[in-house]
Tab-separated table of C-alpha atoms in Angstrom:
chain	number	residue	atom	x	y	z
A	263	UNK	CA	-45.049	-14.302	8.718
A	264	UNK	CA	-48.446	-13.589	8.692
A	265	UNK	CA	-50.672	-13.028	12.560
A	266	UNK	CA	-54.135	-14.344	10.761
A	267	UNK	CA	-56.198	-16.593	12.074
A	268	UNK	CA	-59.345	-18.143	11.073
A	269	UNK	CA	-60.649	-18.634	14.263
A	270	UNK	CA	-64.588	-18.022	14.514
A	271	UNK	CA	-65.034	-17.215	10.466
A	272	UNK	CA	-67.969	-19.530	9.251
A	273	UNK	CA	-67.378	-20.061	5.027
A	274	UNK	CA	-69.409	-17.167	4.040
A	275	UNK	CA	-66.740	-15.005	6.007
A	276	UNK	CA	-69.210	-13.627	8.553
A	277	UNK	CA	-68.859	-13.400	11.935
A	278	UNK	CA	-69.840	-16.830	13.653
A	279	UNK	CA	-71.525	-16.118	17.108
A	280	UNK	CA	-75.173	-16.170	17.946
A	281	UNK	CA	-74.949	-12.876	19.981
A	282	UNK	CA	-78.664	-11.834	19.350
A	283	UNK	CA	-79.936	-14.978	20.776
A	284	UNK	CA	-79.523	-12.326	24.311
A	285	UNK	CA	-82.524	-9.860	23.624
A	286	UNK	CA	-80.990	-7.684	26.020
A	287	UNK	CA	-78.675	-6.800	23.533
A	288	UNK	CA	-80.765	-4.940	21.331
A	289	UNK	CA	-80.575	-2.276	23.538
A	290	UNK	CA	-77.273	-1.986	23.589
A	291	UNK	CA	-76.680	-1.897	19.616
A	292	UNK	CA	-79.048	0.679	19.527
A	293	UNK	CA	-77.307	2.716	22.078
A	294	UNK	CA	-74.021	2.859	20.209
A	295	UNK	CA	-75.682	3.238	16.764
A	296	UNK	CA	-77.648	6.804	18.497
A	297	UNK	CA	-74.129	7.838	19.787
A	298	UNK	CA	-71.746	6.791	16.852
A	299	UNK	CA	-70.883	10.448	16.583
A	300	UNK	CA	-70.227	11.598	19.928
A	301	UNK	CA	-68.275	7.982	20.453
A	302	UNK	CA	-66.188	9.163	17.851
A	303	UNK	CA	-65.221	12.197	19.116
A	304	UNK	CA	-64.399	10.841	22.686
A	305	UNK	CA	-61.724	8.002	20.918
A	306	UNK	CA	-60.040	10.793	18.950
A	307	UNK	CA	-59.811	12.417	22.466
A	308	UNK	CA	-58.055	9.711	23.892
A	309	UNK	CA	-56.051	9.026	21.161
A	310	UNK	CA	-54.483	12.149	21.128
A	311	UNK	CA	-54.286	12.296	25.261
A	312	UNK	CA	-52.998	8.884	25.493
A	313	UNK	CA	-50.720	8.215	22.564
A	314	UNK	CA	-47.831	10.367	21.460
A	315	UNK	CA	-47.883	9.731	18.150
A	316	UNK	CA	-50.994	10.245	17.106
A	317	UNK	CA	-50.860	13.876	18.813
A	318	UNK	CA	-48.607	14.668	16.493
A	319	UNK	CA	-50.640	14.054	13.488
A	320	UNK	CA	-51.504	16.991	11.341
A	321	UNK	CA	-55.329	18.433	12.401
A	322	UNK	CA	-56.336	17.400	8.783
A	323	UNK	CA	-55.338	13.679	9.524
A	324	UNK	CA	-56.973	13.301	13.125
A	325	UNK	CA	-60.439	15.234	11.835
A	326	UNK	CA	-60.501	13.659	8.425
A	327	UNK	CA	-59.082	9.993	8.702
A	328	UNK	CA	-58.509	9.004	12.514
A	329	UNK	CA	-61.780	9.820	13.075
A	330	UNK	CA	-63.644	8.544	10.147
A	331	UNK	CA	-61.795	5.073	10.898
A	332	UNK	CA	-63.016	5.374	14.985
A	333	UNK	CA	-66.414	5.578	13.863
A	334	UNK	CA	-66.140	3.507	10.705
A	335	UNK	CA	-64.800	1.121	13.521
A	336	UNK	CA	-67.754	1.481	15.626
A	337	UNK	CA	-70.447	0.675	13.148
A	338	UNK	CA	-68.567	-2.678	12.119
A	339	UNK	CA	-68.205	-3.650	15.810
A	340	UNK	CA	-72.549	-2.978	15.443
A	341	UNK	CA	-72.653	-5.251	12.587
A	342	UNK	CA	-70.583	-7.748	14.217
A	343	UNK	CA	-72.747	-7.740	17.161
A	344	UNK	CA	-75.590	-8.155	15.126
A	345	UNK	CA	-74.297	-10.973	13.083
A	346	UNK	CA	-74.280	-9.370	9.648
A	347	UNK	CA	-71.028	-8.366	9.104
A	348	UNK	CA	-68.897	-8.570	6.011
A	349	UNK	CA	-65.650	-9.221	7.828
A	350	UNK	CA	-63.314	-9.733	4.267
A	351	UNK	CA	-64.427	-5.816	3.067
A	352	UNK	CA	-64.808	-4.444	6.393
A	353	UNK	CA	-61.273	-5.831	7.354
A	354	UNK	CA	-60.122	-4.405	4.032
A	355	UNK	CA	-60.687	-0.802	5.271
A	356	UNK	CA	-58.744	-1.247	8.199
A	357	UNK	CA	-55.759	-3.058	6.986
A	358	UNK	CA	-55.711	0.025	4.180
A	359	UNK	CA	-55.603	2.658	6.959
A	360	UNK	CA	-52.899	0.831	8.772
A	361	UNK	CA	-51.072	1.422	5.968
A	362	UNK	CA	-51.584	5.134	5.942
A	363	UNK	CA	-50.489	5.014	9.181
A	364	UNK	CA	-47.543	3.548	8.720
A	365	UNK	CA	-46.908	6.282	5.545
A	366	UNK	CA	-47.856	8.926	8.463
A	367	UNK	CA	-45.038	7.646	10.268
A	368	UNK	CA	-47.136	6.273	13.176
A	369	UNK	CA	-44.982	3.264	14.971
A	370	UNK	CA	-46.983	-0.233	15.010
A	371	UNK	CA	-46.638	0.125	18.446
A	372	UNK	CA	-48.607	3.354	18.693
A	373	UNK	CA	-51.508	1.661	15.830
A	374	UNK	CA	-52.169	-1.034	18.307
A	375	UNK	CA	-51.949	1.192	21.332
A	376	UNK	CA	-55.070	2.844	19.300
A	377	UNK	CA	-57.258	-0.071	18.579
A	378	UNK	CA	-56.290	-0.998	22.830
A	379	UNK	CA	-57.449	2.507	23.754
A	380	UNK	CA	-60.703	2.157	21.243
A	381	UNK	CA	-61.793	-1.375	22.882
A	382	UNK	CA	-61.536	0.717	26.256
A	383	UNK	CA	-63.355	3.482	25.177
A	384	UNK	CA	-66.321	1.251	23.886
A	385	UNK	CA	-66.671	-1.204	26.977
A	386	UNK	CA	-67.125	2.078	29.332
A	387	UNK	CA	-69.713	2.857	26.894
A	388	UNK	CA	-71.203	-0.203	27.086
A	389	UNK	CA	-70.878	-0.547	30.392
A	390	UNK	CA	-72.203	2.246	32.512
A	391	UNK	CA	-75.456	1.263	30.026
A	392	UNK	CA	-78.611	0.191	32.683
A	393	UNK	CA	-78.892	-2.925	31.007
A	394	UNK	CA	-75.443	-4.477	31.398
A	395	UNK	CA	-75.356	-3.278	35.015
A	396	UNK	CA	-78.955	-5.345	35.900
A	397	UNK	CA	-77.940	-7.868	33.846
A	398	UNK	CA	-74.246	-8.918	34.259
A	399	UNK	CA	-74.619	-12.131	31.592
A	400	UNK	CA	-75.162	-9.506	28.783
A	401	UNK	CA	-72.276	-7.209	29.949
A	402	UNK	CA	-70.279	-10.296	30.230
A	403	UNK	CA	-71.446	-11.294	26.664
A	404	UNK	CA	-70.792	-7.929	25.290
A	405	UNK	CA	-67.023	-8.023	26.476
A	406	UNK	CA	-66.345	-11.235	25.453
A	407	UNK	CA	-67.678	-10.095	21.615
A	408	UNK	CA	-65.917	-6.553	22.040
A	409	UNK	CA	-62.597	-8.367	23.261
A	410	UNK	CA	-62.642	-10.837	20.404
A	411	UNK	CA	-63.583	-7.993	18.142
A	412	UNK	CA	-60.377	-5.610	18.532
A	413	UNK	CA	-58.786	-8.597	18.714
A	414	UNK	CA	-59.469	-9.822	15.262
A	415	UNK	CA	-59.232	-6.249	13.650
A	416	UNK	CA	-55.747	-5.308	15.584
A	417	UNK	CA	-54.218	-8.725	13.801
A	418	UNK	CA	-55.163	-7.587	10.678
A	419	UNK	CA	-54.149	-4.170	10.492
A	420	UNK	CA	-51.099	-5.577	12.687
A	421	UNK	CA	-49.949	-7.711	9.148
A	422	UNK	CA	-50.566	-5.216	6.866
A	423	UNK	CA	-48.795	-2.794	8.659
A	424	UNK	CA	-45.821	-4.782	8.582
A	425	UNK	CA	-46.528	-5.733	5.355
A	426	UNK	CA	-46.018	-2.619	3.990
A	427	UNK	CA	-42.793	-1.966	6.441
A	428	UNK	CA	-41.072	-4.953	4.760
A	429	UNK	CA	-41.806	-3.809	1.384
A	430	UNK	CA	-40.770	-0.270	2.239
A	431	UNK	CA	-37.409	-1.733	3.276
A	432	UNK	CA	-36.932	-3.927	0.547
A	433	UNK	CA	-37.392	-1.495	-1.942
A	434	UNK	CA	-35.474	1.419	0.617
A	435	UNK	CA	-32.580	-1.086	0.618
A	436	UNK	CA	-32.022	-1.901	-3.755
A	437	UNK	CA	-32.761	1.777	-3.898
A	438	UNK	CA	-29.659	2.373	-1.661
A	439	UNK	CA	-27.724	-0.208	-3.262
A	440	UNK	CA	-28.375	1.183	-6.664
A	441	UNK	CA	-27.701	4.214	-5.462
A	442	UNK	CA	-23.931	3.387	-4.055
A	443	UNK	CA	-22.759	1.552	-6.759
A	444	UNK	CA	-23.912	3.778	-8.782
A	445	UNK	CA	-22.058	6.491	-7.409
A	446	UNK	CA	-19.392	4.496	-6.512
A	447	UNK	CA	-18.606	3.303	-9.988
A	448	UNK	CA	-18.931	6.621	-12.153
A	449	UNK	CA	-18.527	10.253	-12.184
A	450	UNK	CA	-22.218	10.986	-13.481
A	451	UNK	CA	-25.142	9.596	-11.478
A	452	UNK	CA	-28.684	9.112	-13.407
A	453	UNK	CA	-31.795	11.399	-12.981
A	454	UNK	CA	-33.541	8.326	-11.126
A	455	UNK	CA	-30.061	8.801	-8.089
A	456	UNK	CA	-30.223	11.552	-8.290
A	457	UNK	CA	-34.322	12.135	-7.664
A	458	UNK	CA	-33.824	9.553	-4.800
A	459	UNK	CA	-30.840	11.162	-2.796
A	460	UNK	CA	-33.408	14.594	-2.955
A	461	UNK	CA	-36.252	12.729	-1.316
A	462	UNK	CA	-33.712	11.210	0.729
A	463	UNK	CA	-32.432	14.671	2.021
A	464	UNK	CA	-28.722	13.406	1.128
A	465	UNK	CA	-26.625	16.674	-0.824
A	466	UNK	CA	-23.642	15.781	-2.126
A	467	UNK	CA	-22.763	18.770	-3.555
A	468	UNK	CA	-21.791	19.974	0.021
A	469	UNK	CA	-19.129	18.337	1.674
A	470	UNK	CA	-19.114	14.191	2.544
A	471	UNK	CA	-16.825	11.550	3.764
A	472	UNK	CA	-17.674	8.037	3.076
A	473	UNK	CA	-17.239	5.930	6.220
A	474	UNK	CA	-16.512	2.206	5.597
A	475	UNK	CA	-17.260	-0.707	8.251
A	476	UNK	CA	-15.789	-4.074	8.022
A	477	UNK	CA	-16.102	-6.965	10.488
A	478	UNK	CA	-12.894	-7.846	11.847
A	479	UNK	CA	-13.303	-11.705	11.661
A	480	UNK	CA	-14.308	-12.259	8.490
A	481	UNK	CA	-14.078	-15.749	8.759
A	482	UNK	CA	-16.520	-16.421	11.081
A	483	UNK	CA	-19.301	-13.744	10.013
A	484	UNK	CA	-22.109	-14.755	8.610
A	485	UNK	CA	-25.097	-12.236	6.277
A	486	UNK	CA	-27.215	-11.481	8.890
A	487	UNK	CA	-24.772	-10.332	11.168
A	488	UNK	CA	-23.290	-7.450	8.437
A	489	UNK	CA	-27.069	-6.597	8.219
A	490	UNK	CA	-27.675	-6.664	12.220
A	491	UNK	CA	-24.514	-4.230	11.914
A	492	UNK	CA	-26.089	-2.002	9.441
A	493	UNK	CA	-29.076	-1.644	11.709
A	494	UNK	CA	-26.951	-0.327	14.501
A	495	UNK	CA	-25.074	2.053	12.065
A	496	UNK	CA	-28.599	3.283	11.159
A	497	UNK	CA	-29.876	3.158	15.263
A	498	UNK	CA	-26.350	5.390	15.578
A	499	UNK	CA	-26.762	8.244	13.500
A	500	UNK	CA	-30.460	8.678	13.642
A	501	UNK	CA	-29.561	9.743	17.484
A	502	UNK	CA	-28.471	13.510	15.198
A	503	UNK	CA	-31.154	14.196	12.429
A	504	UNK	CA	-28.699	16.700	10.900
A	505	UNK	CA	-26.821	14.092	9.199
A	506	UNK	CA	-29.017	13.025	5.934
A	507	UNK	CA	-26.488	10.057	5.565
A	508	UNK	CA	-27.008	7.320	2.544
A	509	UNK	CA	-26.351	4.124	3.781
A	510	UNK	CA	-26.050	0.564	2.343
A	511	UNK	CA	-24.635	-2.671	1.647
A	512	UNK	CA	-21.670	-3.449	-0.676
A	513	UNK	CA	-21.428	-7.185	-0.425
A	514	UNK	CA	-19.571	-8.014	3.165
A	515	UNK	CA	-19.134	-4.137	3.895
A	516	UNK	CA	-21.628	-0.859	5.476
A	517	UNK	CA	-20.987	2.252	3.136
A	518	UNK	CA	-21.762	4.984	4.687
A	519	UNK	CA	-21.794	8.435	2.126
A	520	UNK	CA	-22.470	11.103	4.910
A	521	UNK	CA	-22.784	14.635	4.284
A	522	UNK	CA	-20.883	17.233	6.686
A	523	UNK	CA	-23.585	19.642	8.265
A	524	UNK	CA	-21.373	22.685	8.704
A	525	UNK	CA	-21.926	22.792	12.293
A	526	UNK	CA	-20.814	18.731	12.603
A	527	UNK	CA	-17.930	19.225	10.654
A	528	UNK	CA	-15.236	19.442	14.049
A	529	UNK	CA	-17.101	16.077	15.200
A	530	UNK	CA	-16.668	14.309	13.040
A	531	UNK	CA	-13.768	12.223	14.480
A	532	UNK	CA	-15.466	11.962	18.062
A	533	UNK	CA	-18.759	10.768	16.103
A	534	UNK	CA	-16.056	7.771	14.179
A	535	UNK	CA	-14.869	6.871	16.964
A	536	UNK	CA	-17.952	6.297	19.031
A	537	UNK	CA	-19.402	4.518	16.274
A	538	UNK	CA	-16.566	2.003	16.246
A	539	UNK	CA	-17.070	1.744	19.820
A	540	UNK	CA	-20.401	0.923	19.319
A	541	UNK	CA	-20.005	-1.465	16.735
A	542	UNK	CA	-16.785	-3.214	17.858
A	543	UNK	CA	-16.753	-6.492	16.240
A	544	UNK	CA	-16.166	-3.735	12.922
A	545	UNK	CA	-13.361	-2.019	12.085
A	546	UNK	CA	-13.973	1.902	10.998
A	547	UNK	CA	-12.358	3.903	8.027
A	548	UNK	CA	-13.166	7.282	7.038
A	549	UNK	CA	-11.740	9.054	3.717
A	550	UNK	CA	-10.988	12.926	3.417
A	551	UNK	CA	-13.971	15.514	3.239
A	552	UNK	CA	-14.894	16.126	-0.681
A	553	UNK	CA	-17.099	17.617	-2.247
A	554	UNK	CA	-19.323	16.492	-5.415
A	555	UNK	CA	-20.871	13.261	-6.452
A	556	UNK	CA	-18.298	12.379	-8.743
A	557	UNK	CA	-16.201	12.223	-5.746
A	558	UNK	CA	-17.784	9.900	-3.808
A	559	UNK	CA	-15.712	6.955	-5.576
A	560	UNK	CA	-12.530	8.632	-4.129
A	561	UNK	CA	-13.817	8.987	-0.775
A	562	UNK	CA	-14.965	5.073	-0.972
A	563	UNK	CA	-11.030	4.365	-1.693
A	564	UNK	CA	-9.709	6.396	1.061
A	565	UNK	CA	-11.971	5.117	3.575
A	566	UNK	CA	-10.788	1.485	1.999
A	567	UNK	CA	-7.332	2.234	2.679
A	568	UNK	CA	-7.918	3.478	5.949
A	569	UNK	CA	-10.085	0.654	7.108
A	570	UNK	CA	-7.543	-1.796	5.998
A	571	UNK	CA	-5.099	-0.160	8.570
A	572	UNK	CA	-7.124	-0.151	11.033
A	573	UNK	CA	-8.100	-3.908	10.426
A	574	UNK	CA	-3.783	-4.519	11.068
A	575	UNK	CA	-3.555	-2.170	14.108
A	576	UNK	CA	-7.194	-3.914	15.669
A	577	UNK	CA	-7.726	-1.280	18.345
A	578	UNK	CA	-10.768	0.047	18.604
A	579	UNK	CA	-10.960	3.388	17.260
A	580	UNK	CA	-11.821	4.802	13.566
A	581	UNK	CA	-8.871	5.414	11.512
A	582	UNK	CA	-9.018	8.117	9.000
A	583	UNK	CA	-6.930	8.344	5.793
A	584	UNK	CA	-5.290	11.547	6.794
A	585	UNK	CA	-3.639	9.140	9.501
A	586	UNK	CA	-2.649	6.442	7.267
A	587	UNK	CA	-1.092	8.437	4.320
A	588	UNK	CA	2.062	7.476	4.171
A	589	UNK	CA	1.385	4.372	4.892
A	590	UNK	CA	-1.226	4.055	2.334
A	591	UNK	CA	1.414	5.208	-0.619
A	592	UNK	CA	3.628	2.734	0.809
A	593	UNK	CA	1.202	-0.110	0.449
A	594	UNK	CA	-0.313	1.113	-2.977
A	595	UNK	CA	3.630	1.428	-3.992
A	596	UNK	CA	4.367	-1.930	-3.289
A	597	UNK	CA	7.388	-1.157	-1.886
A	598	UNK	CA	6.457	-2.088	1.833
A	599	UNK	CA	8.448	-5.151	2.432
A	600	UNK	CA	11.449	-3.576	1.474
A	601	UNK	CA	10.883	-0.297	3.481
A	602	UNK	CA	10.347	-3.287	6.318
A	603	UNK	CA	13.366	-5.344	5.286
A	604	UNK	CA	15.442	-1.507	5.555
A	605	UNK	CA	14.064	-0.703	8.913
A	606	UNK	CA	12.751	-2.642	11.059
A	607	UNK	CA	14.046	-6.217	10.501
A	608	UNK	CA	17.259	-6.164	10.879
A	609	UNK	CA	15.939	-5.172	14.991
A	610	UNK	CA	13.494	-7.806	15.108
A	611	UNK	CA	16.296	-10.239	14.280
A	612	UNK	CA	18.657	-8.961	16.711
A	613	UNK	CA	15.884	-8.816	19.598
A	614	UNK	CA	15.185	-12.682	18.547
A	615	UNK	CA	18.951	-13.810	19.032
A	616	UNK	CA	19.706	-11.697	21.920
A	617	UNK	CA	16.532	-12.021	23.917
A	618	UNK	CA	16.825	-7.483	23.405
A	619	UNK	CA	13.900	-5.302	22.517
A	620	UNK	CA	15.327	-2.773	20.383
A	621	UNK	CA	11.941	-2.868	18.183
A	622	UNK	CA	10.236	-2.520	21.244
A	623	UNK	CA	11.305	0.338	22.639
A	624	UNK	CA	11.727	2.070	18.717
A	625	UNK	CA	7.384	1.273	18.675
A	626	UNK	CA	7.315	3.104	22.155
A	627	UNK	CA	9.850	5.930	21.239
A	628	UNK	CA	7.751	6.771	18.140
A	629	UNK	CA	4.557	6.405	19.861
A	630	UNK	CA	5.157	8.960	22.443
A	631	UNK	CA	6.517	11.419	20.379
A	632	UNK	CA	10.299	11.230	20.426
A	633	UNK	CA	9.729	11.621	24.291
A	634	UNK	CA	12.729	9.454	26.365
A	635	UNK	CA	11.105	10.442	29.964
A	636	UNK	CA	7.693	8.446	28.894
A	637	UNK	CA	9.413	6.077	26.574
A	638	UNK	CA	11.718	4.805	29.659
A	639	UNK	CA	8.569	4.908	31.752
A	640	UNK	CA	6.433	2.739	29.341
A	641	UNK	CA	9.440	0.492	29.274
A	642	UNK	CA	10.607	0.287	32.875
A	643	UNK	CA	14.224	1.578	32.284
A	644	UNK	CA	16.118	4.221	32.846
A	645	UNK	CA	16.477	6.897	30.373
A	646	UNK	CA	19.980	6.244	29.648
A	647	UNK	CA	19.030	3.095	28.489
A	648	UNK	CA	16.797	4.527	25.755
A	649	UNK	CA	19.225	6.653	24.507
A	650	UNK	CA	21.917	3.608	24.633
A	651	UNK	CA	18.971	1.414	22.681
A	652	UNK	CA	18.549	4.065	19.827
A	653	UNK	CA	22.333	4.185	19.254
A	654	UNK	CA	21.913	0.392	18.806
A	655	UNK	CA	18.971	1.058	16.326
A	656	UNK	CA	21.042	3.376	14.206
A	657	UNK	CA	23.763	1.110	14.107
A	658	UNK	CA	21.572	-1.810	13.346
A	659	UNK	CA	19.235	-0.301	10.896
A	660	UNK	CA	21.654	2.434	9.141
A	661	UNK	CA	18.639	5.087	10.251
A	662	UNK	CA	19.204	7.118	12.957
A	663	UNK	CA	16.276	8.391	14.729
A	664	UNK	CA	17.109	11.732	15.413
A	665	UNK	CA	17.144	12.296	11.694
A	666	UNK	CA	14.204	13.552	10.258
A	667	UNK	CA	14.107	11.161	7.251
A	668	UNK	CA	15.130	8.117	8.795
A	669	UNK	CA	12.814	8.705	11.834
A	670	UNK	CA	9.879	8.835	8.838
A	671	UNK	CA	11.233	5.879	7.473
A	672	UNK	CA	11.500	3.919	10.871
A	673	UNK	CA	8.195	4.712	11.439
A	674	UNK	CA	6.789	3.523	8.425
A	675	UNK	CA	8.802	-0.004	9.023
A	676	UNK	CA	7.132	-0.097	12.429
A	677	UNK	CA	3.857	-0.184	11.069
A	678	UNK	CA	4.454	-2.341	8.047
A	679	UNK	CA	3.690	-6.159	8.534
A	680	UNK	CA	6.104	-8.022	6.163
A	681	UNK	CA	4.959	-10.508	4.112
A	682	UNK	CA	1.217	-9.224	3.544
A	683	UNK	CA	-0.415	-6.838	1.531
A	684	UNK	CA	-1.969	-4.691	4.365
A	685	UNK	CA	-4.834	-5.782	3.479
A	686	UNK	CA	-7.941	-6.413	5.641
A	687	UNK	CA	-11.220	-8.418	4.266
A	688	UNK	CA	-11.941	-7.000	1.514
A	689	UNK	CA	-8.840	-5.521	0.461
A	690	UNK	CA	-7.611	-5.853	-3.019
């Protein structure tokens, strides 16, 4: 939405009070024209004192454009004054350099601080002037025009600054899209990719992973909060500007294709799971490292079948496909309501009937490692009673679990949930 207003624009688009009906004035235009120069330099002074960004321009930018636009600035604020300016080609210039500034990579926040620190600059001109200080009517007159002034000219560099942001965006995000499916859907990418993941810094060739996000309630998500979502993801890895990451939407998911900087390549888990953290109403898959863009579409499958896990188990850390392998042939197999129907629910039949929890205490066996001491404690028992509850199991289940194979196959069953294909939104 645009910030224009036509407030005090007469139809010939000039500027529509009578400030020269105050001779006093005179003076004062005069004064400004004489010192245009020097003027100049003192902004560009304070620009770079006051305002971060603009410091770190390039010299060529500050001598060459910043300051051509402070004094350009200066000599329309004359004309204003004097009632003769052109406001739609003088306005032009300045909505064109607040799109160089936004190409510069100067934050809105920082353009406007500029055109705050310029009106500031001018009215201590202005005022320390003889004239304004015998006469405080003019000075008053003068800051009302200068006030309305960088008002006017900071809305309209203001919308075409964020003009040009949404476009950038717009055409950031098919670019990404194209990009991703693209790469997702065949082994060779085209020159046009290709020439966009090189200005995008993103190498392939080295190794990736593909990280997948998926909301967890599908149900009740609606577009805008899978794009708030891939905001954050962007928010999150900008924090390390070693990662060159290509990120986009694939209808309800965030792709994420992120190379491995070499020295990143042991954090990667910690990074996964602080993202899903972060982002908890998502769950968080990442696939294997691989190298090569024709492997991308493998990595997108991994980190499919990993985030489909972790969309059954709901806790809230990333799961990576090196954790859900078996599982993940067992799904793709079909066979995982029979490894259930051999495992696990012959237990969770028994448990029903007999009020037992055999199925509980195989879950807590498995997840501490085979360990009775901790598996009692989680439990509350004694560690007798394990060890009495496991002989039940075998006897129940035909798998003992003190047998390699069986254990593997009891833990499997745990994880399985009959009946469904394991799959989370999305899954296919």
């Amino acid at each position: 939405m645009l910030l224009w207003d036509n407030e005090a624009m007469n139809p010939q688009g000039k500027q529509g009070s009578e400030v020269l009906s105050d001779p006093l004035l005179l003076p004062v235009i005069q004064h400004l024209a004489d010192n245009a120069e020097a003027i100049g330099e003192r902004l560009l002074e304070a620009y770079t004192d006051e305002i971060v960004d603009y410091r770190s321009l390039p010299e060529g930018y500050l001598s060459r454009d910043v300051a051509d636009m402070a004094r350009r600035n200066l000599l329309t604020l004359l004309s204003w004054l004097s009632g003769e300016v052109d406001e739609a080609r003088s306005l032009e210039e300045f909505r064109n350099s607040a799109v160089r500034r936004f190409r510069q990579g100067v934050s809105v926040q920082a353009l406007l601080h500029a055109y705050r620190v310029w009106g500031q600059v001018v009215w201590n001109e202005i005022a320390r002037l003889p004239v304004c200080q015998t006469s405080p009517a003019t000075g008053f007159t003068v800051a009302g025009e200068v006030m309305r002034y960088v008002n006017r000219v900071s809305l309209a560099v203001a919308n075409s600054y964020l003009e040009e942001a949404e476009d950038v965006i717009q055409d950031r995000q098919l670019a990404e899209r194209d990009a991703l499916e693209e790469l997702l859907s065949s082994s060779l990418i085209s020159e046009r990719v290709a020439s966009y993941l090189t200005r995008l810094g993103t190498h392939l060739r080295q190794e990736h992973r593909v990280l997948l996000l998926r909301r967890r309630h599908s149900t009740a998500s609606e577009p805008h909060d899978t794009r708030d979502g891939l905001a954050a993801v962007r928010r999150f890895l900008a924090r390390d500007p070693r990662y060159r990451p290509l990120i986009g939407l694939r209808e309800d998911e965030i792709v994420v294709v992120l190379p491995m900087p070499e020295e990143r390549k042991l954090s990667i888990r910690e990074v996964a799971d602080d993202l899903a953290r972060s982002l908890d109403a998502f769950v968080v898959g990442v696939s294997r490292a691989h190298e090569g863009e024709a492997q991308v579409a493998t990595a997108y499958r991994e980190a499919a079948d990993a985030s489909r896990v972790a969309y059954a188990r709901g806790d809230r850390r990333a799961y990576f496909y090196t954790d859900v392998l078996l599982q993940s042939v067992i799904d793709r197999s079909g066979l995982g309501d029979v490894v259930h129907a051999e495992t696990v629910a012959p237990l969770i039949a028994y448990d029903r009937k007999h009020g037992s929890k055999l199925s509980d205490t195989l879950r807590a066996y498995i997840l501490h490692r085979l360990n009775l001491t901790r598996t009692a404690e989680e439990l509350s028992v004694q560690p007798n009673t394990v060890r009495y509850r496991l002989d039940r199991i075998r006897e129940l289940s035909g798998r003992d679990p003190n047998h390699p194979d069986d254990l593997i196959l009891l833990a499997l069953g745990v994880r399985i949930d009959p009946g469904s294909s394991h799959e989370g939104p999305g899954g296919s």
